[in-house]
Every structure is written in structure tokens, then in C-alpha cells.
Amino acid sequence: MSDTAAKAPGAPATSGDANRWKALVFIALAQLMVVLDATIVNIALPSAQTDLGISDGNRQWVVTAYALAFGGLLLFGGRIADLWGRKNAFVVGLIGFALASALGGAATSGAMMFGARALQGVFGALLAPAALSLLAVMFTDAKERAKAFGIYGAIAGGGGAVGFILGGVLTEYMDWRWTFFVNIPFAIVAALGAYFVIREPEGGRNRNPLDIPGVLLSTLGLVALVYGFTRAESNGWGDAMTVGMFVASVVLLIAFVVTEARTKAPLLPLRVITDRNRGGIYLSLGIAIIAMFGTFLFLTYYLQIVKGFTPIKTGFAFMPMIVGMMVGSTQIGARLMTRVPARLLMGPGFLVAAVGMLLMTQLEIGSSYASIILPAMLLLGLGMGTAFMPAMSLATLGVEPRDAGVASAMVNTSQQVGGAIGTALLNTIAASATTSYIADHIGSATSRSQQQLVTLEGQVHGYTNAIWFAVGMLVLAAVIVVTLVNAGRTDTATVAGSGEGAEEELAIPVVAH
């Protein structure tokens, strides 16, 4: 079947489902829960580490266990959604995520906490692709789709910063365990709402047997890749295990591609990623996420360590970015994505975000929040929100219905890998620049207070060096979009059909985790 089949005459319009806007509420609520969880746990980590007696060397596993399970199993989760049905996978993912959260909140040891986080990653990998592909098949009218994805993208895109606020409040005024327990009501409401409200269009399931070699090779390859970058952050790029992980990931992923090209029912049909528009979207989003993830981390450190902000105040300091992202998603991207080609929104969007990053390269110890950080965050959010909207509609352009889940998973995979690379790579750049700065200047510091000043200056110097790299990543993302993405306005991408073998052009939103 061709990847670009047009809408069949007389195909039923699934957008007539009167419950689709109610369904959006529960789908967005579920995604908000997953995004909140990432930053909430980071805020709670110091308190949890003390209570559970987790060593400094092992505390990274609270984050890494989730990242490995989520990143490694996304393609498998997307394929399961195609096989079981997206609604079924969505509800099961929610219930599993709630149970894993309860286990994390009740943890009595580090091992129990690590296991709970890994389970959250497993069910998150099932939940995320199901949510994205559900939206795609429920909103088929171009203008409605733009509005729905604008709302969804703004909620989920701003969820990370809201997580800082909520995590700070729960940790400071209640207990770190509530940063896990808070997921349970979110999951219950979303699961009940999904069960009673969502009406998934008939057909479009991929009932082929599972590609077991593909599942094993992709999971092991992605786990090795994510772990390699995670380990590089703590042990260095020259560490034998780090190098071994990268070599293993390359070998496993090459074997995966060869296997997928030869098998009759592949886990990831290569047609999903070889289309120039989809390939350009996946690549540019992954690179943009490299810039965003590292910058979030540096800003958190800068505000808390250098400026002395509390966790709650730090969370509120991210609010301008949320506002910018909501405006970019709902007022610019959603309104224009049916009127102009995607590259004319995405390219300038990434460049506006790069200007925001450029402002942050001017950070110093005494920098004013109002004069540098606030406008920088507004521009970053505005640019990313504007760029993400057309990306949402093109991320699975032209895929067959039976490939919708795995194509959605590719969006999440590009973000997860981009996030792992961004955190490790930018942290390494920052640490190296900080070390060099302190070594060059500490000799002239004669008193303890001067030495502390040099140390803080070194940290800020490291952050700004890494942020320069992030600026380059956003410019590169813009170049990739302009070069590869040549699709026209997204109102030409109409969802067709309902039959199992029918083809459709889907619009799937992308959200930064």
C-alpha cells in the first residue's frame, strides 16, 4: 500500500463523535500526569534519598530506572496499542501507572523505589503512544485537529514547569511520598473517563503477530543508548562501560534495521521513518529537545544554587515559559498550521527559541531575573509552542492506521533519546567549562569568600558555555526543518477510512517529557 493514499470517497467521518472533546480532557489529563511526574520526582529526590538511605552513587537510579524502561519500551508499547486497540492500551497504561505510583509512595527501601520507577516507565511506554494515536483518529477535521492539539500541546508542554511548583509544595508542606500518591487520583479519573467516554473508531488495528526479534533488538538497543548517555554524565565519556554501551547500541540498532527490512510484519515498518517529512520531524524534534532538557536543568541549578530560590519559587520562575508555550501553541501554531506550510512555522519557531537561549548566555551571578531570564523564557516557550504545533500534525503524516501507535511511539522515542543526550552532553560541557574556569581563577582567590565566589562564577560560566551549544542545536533543528520538511498546509492531510486496511494521514501531537 502506498503511504500517501487519498481519502476514499464516502469514508465515514469519525470526527462526528460528540464525545471527542470530552475525551480530549481525559487524554490531556493522563499526559499531564506523566509529564508532572518527571519534574515532581526530581524536586522530591533529596528528601526521599535521606528517608530511604539511598547513597549518592545510587540516587541517579530514581531517574535512570524510569528513563531506561520508558525509552527502551516505547516502540513495543506503540505496537501493543496497535494490536490491543488504543483505548484498551490507554486504560491499562493508566491503571498500571497508578499502581506503580502507589508502590513508589509506599517504598521502604531504595530497591523498592527503583522498581516502582521502572514500572512507571513500563506503563508510561504503553500509555504515551496510545494517547497520541487516540487523538489522531478522533479528530479528523483539520481545524478541529489544530485546536485540539493546540490545547493538548499547551497543557502537556507546560506540565513540566507545573511539576516544579506542585513538587515543591508537596515536598515542603506535606511529604515527598505525596509526589507519587498525587498520580493516583489523576490516573483513576482519566481511566474512568476514558472507559466511559472514548469511542475509538473501528478498524485500524495491526493484528499481525508480534515481531519478537524486533522487540528484543529495539528494546536492548534503546536501553543501551539511553544508559550510555546517562552513564556518560556521571562517569565520563571515556569510561569503558560507557563506550561499551554506545558500541552495543549501534550494533543492536543496525541489526534491528536489517531485521525490520526483511521481516513480513515488522515492529517498526521502515516506511514510517524514511518519509522525508516524518524523518525531518523526528530528527528536528530530537535535536530541539537536546537543547531544552539541558537548559531546564541549568536554570534550576542557577536559580536555586546561585540565586538562592526555594523549590516553590523556582517552579513559579518557570511560569513565563508556560505562558509563552500556551500562546505559541494555541494562538499562533494552531491558528496558522492550516494556512501556511509547516516549515514556515517550525523553522522560525525554533529560531525564536534560539534567541531566547541566546539571551541566557548573558547570565552572570548578579543577573536580574526580570531583565534576562523572564524574556528568555517567554521567547523559548513562544518559539517551541509555535514549532511544536505543525510538528504535531505532521509527525505521522501518511501512515497507515495499523502503524499509528508505533509512529506515535517514534515521536516519544526521539524526545526520550534527545532528552538523555541533552542532559548528559550539556552537563558534560558545563562541568568541563566550570572545572577549567575554577582552575584558572582559584589561585587569585585569597580568602574563603573569594574562593566561594570563584566557584559560583565557574558554575555560571559552565552553564552559559553549555547554553551556547543549545543555541546551536536549535539553529540546526531549524535548518533540518527547512531542508527536509516540504509538506504543504496541514488542511490537506485528511484522515480517511475506518477499515483495517485503509490508509490515512494522521496528525499526532508531540510533547516534551
Short mmCIF file of C-alpha atoms in Angstrom, two decimals, residues 173-486:
data_model
loop_
_atom_site.label_atom_id
_atom_site.label_comp_id
_atom_site.label_asym_id
_atom_site.label_seq_id
_atom_site.Cartn_x
_atom_site.Cartn_y
_atom_site.Cartn_z
CA TYR A 173 4.35 21.28 53.21
CA MET A 174 3.39 17.58 53.19
CA ASP A 175 5.77 14.70 52.44
CA TRP A 176 7.83 13.51 49.48
CA ARG A 177 5.62 10.39 49.25
CA TRP A 178 2.74 12.57 48.07
CA THR A 179 4.69 13.34 44.90
CA PHE A 180 3.90 9.71 43.99
CA PHE A 181 0.45 9.42 45.56
CA VAL A 182 -0.78 12.51 43.69
CA ASN A 183 -0.67 10.46 40.45
CA ILE A 184 -3.35 8.05 41.71
CA PRO A 185 -6.40 10.39 41.52
CA PHE A 186 -5.16 11.68 38.14
CA ALA A 187 -4.97 8.12 36.81
CA ILE A 188 -8.32 6.99 38.27
CA VAL A 189 -10.23 9.98 36.85
CA ALA A 190 -8.53 9.65 33.44
CA ALA A 191 -9.10 5.86 33.28
CA LEU A 192 -12.79 6.09 34.24
CA GLY A 193 -13.32 8.97 31.82
CA ALA A 194 -11.56 7.11 29.02
CA TYR A 195 -13.54 3.92 29.64
CA PHE A 196 -16.94 5.64 29.51
CA VAL A 197 -16.27 8.49 27.06
CA ILE A 198 -13.71 7.42 24.44
CA ARG A 199 -15.16 5.73 21.37
CA GLU A 200 -12.25 4.54 19.28
CA PRO A 201 -13.11 4.33 15.56
CA GLU A 202 -13.49 0.79 14.30
CA GLY A 203 -10.69 -0.82 12.37
CA GLY A 204 -7.07 0.14 12.00
CA ARG A 205 -5.64 -2.49 14.36
CA ASN A 206 -2.48 -4.31 13.40
CA ARG A 207 -3.32 -7.93 14.15
CA ASN A 208 -0.10 -9.37 12.75
CA PRO A 209 1.93 -11.49 15.18
CA LEU A 210 4.49 -9.62 17.26
CA ASP A 211 7.94 -9.21 15.74
CA ILE A 212 9.80 -10.72 18.71
CA PRO A 213 13.36 -10.26 17.28
CA GLY A 214 12.46 -6.62 16.52
CA VAL A 215 11.11 -6.12 20.05
CA LEU A 216 14.27 -7.53 21.65
CA LEU A 217 16.73 -5.70 19.37
CA SER A 218 14.97 -2.32 19.61
CA THR A 219 14.47 -2.53 23.37
CA LEU A 220 18.04 -3.58 24.11
CA GLY A 221 19.45 -1.07 21.60
CA LEU A 222 17.49 1.86 23.02
CA VAL A 223 18.21 0.86 26.63
CA ALA A 224 21.94 0.66 25.81
CA LEU A 225 21.81 4.08 24.11
CA VAL A 226 19.93 5.82 26.93
CA TYR A 227 22.08 4.18 29.60
CA GLY A 228 25.25 5.09 27.72
CA PHE A 229 24.36 8.80 27.82
CA THR A 230 23.17 8.57 31.41
CA ARG A 231 26.40 6.90 32.46
CA ALA A 232 28.50 9.39 30.48
CA GLU A 233 27.04 12.15 32.63
CA SER A 234 28.30 10.58 35.87
CA ASN A 235 31.32 8.52 34.77
CA GLY A 236 32.67 10.40 31.77
CA TRP A 237 32.77 9.68 28.04
CA GLY A 238 35.97 7.65 28.27
CA ASP A 239 34.57 5.16 30.81
CA ALA A 240 34.85 1.58 29.50
CA MET A 241 31.21 0.76 30.31
CA THR A 242 30.02 3.99 28.65
CA VAL A 243 31.92 3.19 25.44
CA GLY A 244 30.69 -0.41 25.60
CA MET A 245 27.08 0.75 25.85
CA PHE A 246 27.44 3.00 22.81
CA VAL A 247 29.08 0.25 20.74
CA ALA A 248 26.38 -2.23 21.81
CA SER A 249 23.60 0.23 20.96
CA VAL A 250 24.99 0.85 17.47
CA VAL A 251 25.34 -2.89 16.76
CA LEU A 252 21.88 -3.70 18.14
CA LEU A 253 20.12 -0.86 16.30
CA ILE A 254 21.81 -1.72 12.99
CA ALA A 255 20.70 -5.32 13.49
CA PHE A 256 17.20 -4.00 14.24
CA VAL A 257 17.05 -2.04 10.96
CA VAL A 258 18.28 -5.08 8.98
CA THR A 259 15.69 -7.28 10.68
CA GLU A 260 12.87 -4.83 10.04
CA ALA A 261 13.78 -4.62 6.35
CA ARG A 262 13.47 -8.39 5.97
CA THR A 263 10.54 -9.44 8.17
CA LYS A 264 6.98 -9.57 6.83
CA ALA A 265 5.36 -7.96 9.91
CA PRO A 266 7.99 -5.56 11.34
CA LEU A 267 7.72 -3.84 14.71
CA LEU A 268 8.70 -0.56 13.01
CA PRO A 269 7.92 -0.55 9.28
CA LEU A 270 10.78 1.39 7.73
CA ARG A 271 8.28 3.35 5.63
CA VAL A 272 7.32 5.15 8.87
CA ILE A 273 10.73 6.81 9.22
CA THR A 274 12.03 7.02 5.64
CA ASP A 275 9.44 9.58 4.52
CA ARG A 276 11.32 12.91 4.34
CA ASN A 277 8.65 14.86 6.26
CA ARG A 278 8.29 12.39 9.10
CA GLY A 279 12.05 11.82 9.23
CA GLY A 280 12.66 15.57 9.33
CA ILE A 281 10.11 16.00 12.13
CA TYR A 282 11.57 13.19 14.27
CA LEU A 283 15.13 14.42 13.78
CA SER A 284 14.44 18.13 14.37
CA LEU A 285 12.35 17.46 17.48
CA GLY A 286 15.01 15.21 18.98
CA ILE A 287 17.66 17.90 18.44
CA ALA A 288 15.40 20.65 19.85
CA ILE A 289 14.75 18.53 22.95
CA ILE A 290 18.53 18.19 23.46
CA ALA A 291 18.62 21.98 23.86
CA MET A 292 15.53 22.21 26.08
CA PHE A 293 16.28 19.43 28.56
CA GLY A 294 19.79 20.60 29.34
CA THR A 295 18.66 24.20 29.72
CA PHE A 296 15.87 23.31 32.17
CA LEU A 297 18.45 21.58 34.33
CA PHE A 298 20.89 24.53 34.27
CA LEU A 299 18.18 27.07 35.03
CA THR A 300 17.01 25.01 38.01
CA TYR A 301 20.56 24.88 39.39
CA TYR A 302 21.18 28.55 38.65
CA LEU A 303 18.00 29.73 40.36
CA GLN A 304 18.39 27.52 43.44
CA ILE A 305 22.18 27.44 43.96
CA VAL A 306 23.31 30.81 42.59
CA LYS A 307 20.21 32.95 43.22
CA GLY A 308 19.04 31.08 46.33
CA PHE A 309 15.45 30.46 45.19
CA THR A 310 13.34 27.91 47.09
CA PRO A 311 11.91 24.94 45.12
CA ILE A 312 8.48 26.62 45.06
CA LYS A 313 9.87 29.95 43.90
CA THR A 314 11.91 28.13 41.23
CA GLY A 315 8.75 26.46 39.95
CA PHE A 316 6.94 29.79 39.67
CA ALA A 317 10.00 31.25 37.92
CA PHE A 318 9.27 28.89 35.00
CA MET A 319 5.76 30.31 34.55
CA PRO A 320 6.71 32.75 31.72
CA MET A 321 7.81 29.74 29.65
CA ILE A 322 4.42 28.08 30.23
CA VAL A 323 2.62 31.26 29.16
CA GLY A 324 4.80 31.55 26.05
CA MET A 325 4.22 27.91 25.16
CA MET A 326 0.45 28.23 25.55
CA VAL A 327 0.35 31.35 23.36
CA GLY A 328 2.61 29.75 20.75
CA SER A 329 0.59 26.51 20.71
CA THR A 330 -2.98 27.78 20.83
CA GLN A 331 -2.82 31.29 19.34
CA ILE A 332 -0.06 31.08 16.73
CA GLY A 333 0.63 27.48 15.75
CA ALA A 334 -2.95 26.21 15.93
CA ARG A 335 -4.33 29.20 14.01
CA LEU A 336 -1.71 29.19 11.24
CA MET A 337 -0.97 25.50 10.74
CA THR A 338 -3.88 25.13 8.31
CA ARG A 339 -2.87 28.27 6.40
CA VAL A 340 0.88 28.08 5.82
CA PRO A 341 3.35 25.24 5.18
CA ALA A 342 4.75 23.64 8.32
CA ARG A 343 8.36 24.66 7.66
CA LEU A 344 7.33 28.36 7.72
CA LEU A 345 6.14 27.87 11.31
CA MET A 346 8.64 25.34 12.60
CA GLY A 347 11.78 26.99 11.24
CA PRO A 348 11.03 30.47 12.62
CA GLY A 349 9.70 28.89 15.82
CA PHE A 350 13.00 27.16 16.52
CA LEU A 351 14.87 30.39 15.69
CA VAL A 352 12.74 32.42 18.14
CA ALA A 353 13.52 29.80 20.80
CA ALA A 354 17.22 30.13 19.87
CA VAL A 355 17.02 33.89 20.50
CA GLY A 356 15.62 33.12 23.95
CA MET A 357 18.54 30.77 24.56
CA LEU A 358 20.92 33.44 23.30
CA LEU A 359 19.68 35.81 25.99
CA MET A 360 20.52 33.19 28.62
CA THR A 361 24.15 33.07 27.50
CA GLN A 362 24.44 36.51 29.14
CA LEU A 363 23.76 35.12 32.64
CA GLU A 364 26.08 36.22 35.44
CA ILE A 365 25.90 35.82 39.22
CA GLY A 366 24.20 39.17 39.65
CA SER A 367 21.90 38.94 36.64
CA SER A 368 18.35 40.18 37.13
CA TYR A 369 15.53 37.67 36.69
CA ALA A 370 13.30 40.34 35.13
CA SER A 371 15.84 41.58 32.58
CA ILE A 372 17.28 38.29 31.30
CA ILE A 373 15.54 35.12 32.47
CA LEU A 374 11.92 36.29 32.14
CA PRO A 375 12.16 37.47 28.49
CA ALA A 376 14.36 34.49 27.63
CA MET A 377 11.75 32.06 28.97
CA LEU A 378 8.93 33.86 27.18
CA LEU A 379 10.77 33.61 23.85
CA LEU A 380 11.76 29.99 24.46
CA GLY A 381 8.17 28.99 25.24
CA LEU A 382 6.72 31.03 22.39
CA GLY A 383 9.13 29.57 19.84
CA MET A 384 8.77 25.98 21.00
CA GLY A 385 4.98 26.20 21.20
CA THR A 386 4.80 27.59 17.67
CA ALA A 387 7.19 24.95 16.29
CA PHE A 388 5.58 22.01 18.06
CA MET A 389 2.08 22.62 16.67
CA PRO A 390 2.79 21.85 12.98
CA ALA A 391 5.13 19.09 14.13
CA MET A 392 2.17 17.55 15.92
CA SER A 393 0.15 17.43 12.73
CA LEU A 394 2.96 16.07 10.56
CA ALA A 395 4.56 13.57 12.93
CA THR A 396 2.67 10.66 11.39
CA LEU A 397 1.77 12.15 8.04
CA GLY A 398 0.55 9.44 5.68
CA VAL A 399 0.95 6.42 7.95
CA GLU A 400 -1.46 3.51 7.71
CA PRO A 401 -3.94 3.19 10.61
CA ARG A 402 -2.33 -0.05 11.76
CA ASP A 403 1.01 1.80 12.14
CA ALA A 404 -0.41 4.74 14.12
CA GLY A 405 0.72 3.50 17.55
CA VAL A 406 4.29 2.73 16.56
CA ALA A 407 4.56 6.00 14.61
CA SER A 408 3.40 7.85 17.72
CA ALA A 409 6.00 5.94 19.71
CA MET A 410 8.69 7.21 17.33
CA VAL A 411 7.80 10.78 18.34
CA ASN A 412 8.24 9.89 22.01
CA THR A 413 11.40 7.92 21.27
CA SER A 414 13.03 10.88 19.52
CA GLN A 415 12.22 13.03 22.54
CA GLN A 416 13.40 10.46 25.08
CA VAL A 417 16.71 9.90 23.30
CA GLY A 418 17.07 13.67 22.78
CA GLY A 419 16.45 14.24 26.48
CA ALA A 420 19.05 11.65 27.51
CA ILE A 421 21.59 13.12 25.09
CA GLY A 422 20.82 16.69 26.16
CA THR A 423 21.16 16.02 29.88
CA ALA A 424 24.43 14.10 29.51
CA LEU A 425 26.06 16.12 26.75
CA LEU A 426 25.24 19.59 28.06
CA ASN A 427 26.11 18.58 31.63
CA THR A 428 29.50 17.35 30.44
CA ILE A 429 30.15 20.60 28.53
CA ALA A 430 29.14 22.65 31.57
CA ALA A 431 31.22 20.59 34.02
CA SER A 432 34.31 20.80 31.81
CA ALA A 433 33.99 24.59 31.40
CA THR A 434 33.41 25.02 35.14
CA THR A 435 36.48 22.96 36.04
CA SER A 436 38.68 24.93 33.64
CA TYR A 437 37.40 28.28 34.90
CA ILE A 438 37.95 27.40 38.57
CA ALA A 439 41.43 26.03 37.86
CA ASP A 440 42.39 29.27 36.07
CA HIS A 441 40.98 31.66 38.68
CA ILE A 442 41.14 29.97 42.08
CA GLY A 443 44.80 30.88 42.53
CA SER A 444 43.99 34.58 42.79
CA ALA A 445 41.34 33.98 45.48
CA THR A 446 42.99 34.56 48.84
CA SER A 447 40.03 34.28 51.20
CA ARG A 448 37.30 31.67 51.67
CA SER A 449 34.61 34.08 50.48
CA GLN A 450 36.61 34.83 47.32
CA GLN A 451 37.02 31.09 46.67
CA GLN A 452 33.28 30.59 47.04
CA LEU A 453 32.71 33.46 44.61
CA VAL A 454 35.08 31.90 42.07
CA THR A 455 33.24 28.58 42.44
CA LEU A 456 29.87 30.21 41.75
CA GLU A 457 31.33 32.17 38.83
CA GLY A 458 32.72 28.91 37.48
CA GLN A 459 29.30 27.25 37.68
CA VAL A 460 27.61 30.11 35.82
CA HIS A 461 30.43 30.10 33.25
CA GLY A 462 29.79 26.38 32.72
CA TYR A 463 26.05 26.92 32.31
CA THR A 464 26.50 29.68 29.71
CA ASN A 465 29.01 27.61 27.73
CA ALA A 466 26.52 24.75 27.55
CA ILE A 467 23.67 27.11 26.66
CA TRP A 468 25.72 28.36 23.66
CA PHE A 469 25.73 24.74 22.49
CA ALA A 470 21.95 24.63 22.98
CA VAL A 471 21.59 27.73 20.76
CA GLY A 472 23.45 25.85 18.03
CA MET A 473 21.17 22.83 18.42
CA LEU A 474 18.05 24.96 17.89
CA VAL A 475 19.55 26.62 14.80
CA LEU A 476 20.42 23.14 13.48
CA ALA A 477 16.83 21.99 14.12
CA ALA A 478 15.58 24.97 12.08
CA VAL A 479 17.97 24.12 9.20
CA ILE A 480 16.80 20.47 9.19
CA VAL A 481 13.15 21.55 9.04
CA VAL A 482 13.70 23.96 6.16
CA THR A 483 15.78 21.37 4.29
CA LEU A 484 13.69 18.22 4.76
CA VAL A 485 10.10 19.19 5.54
CA ASN A 486 8.33 20.11 2.30
#
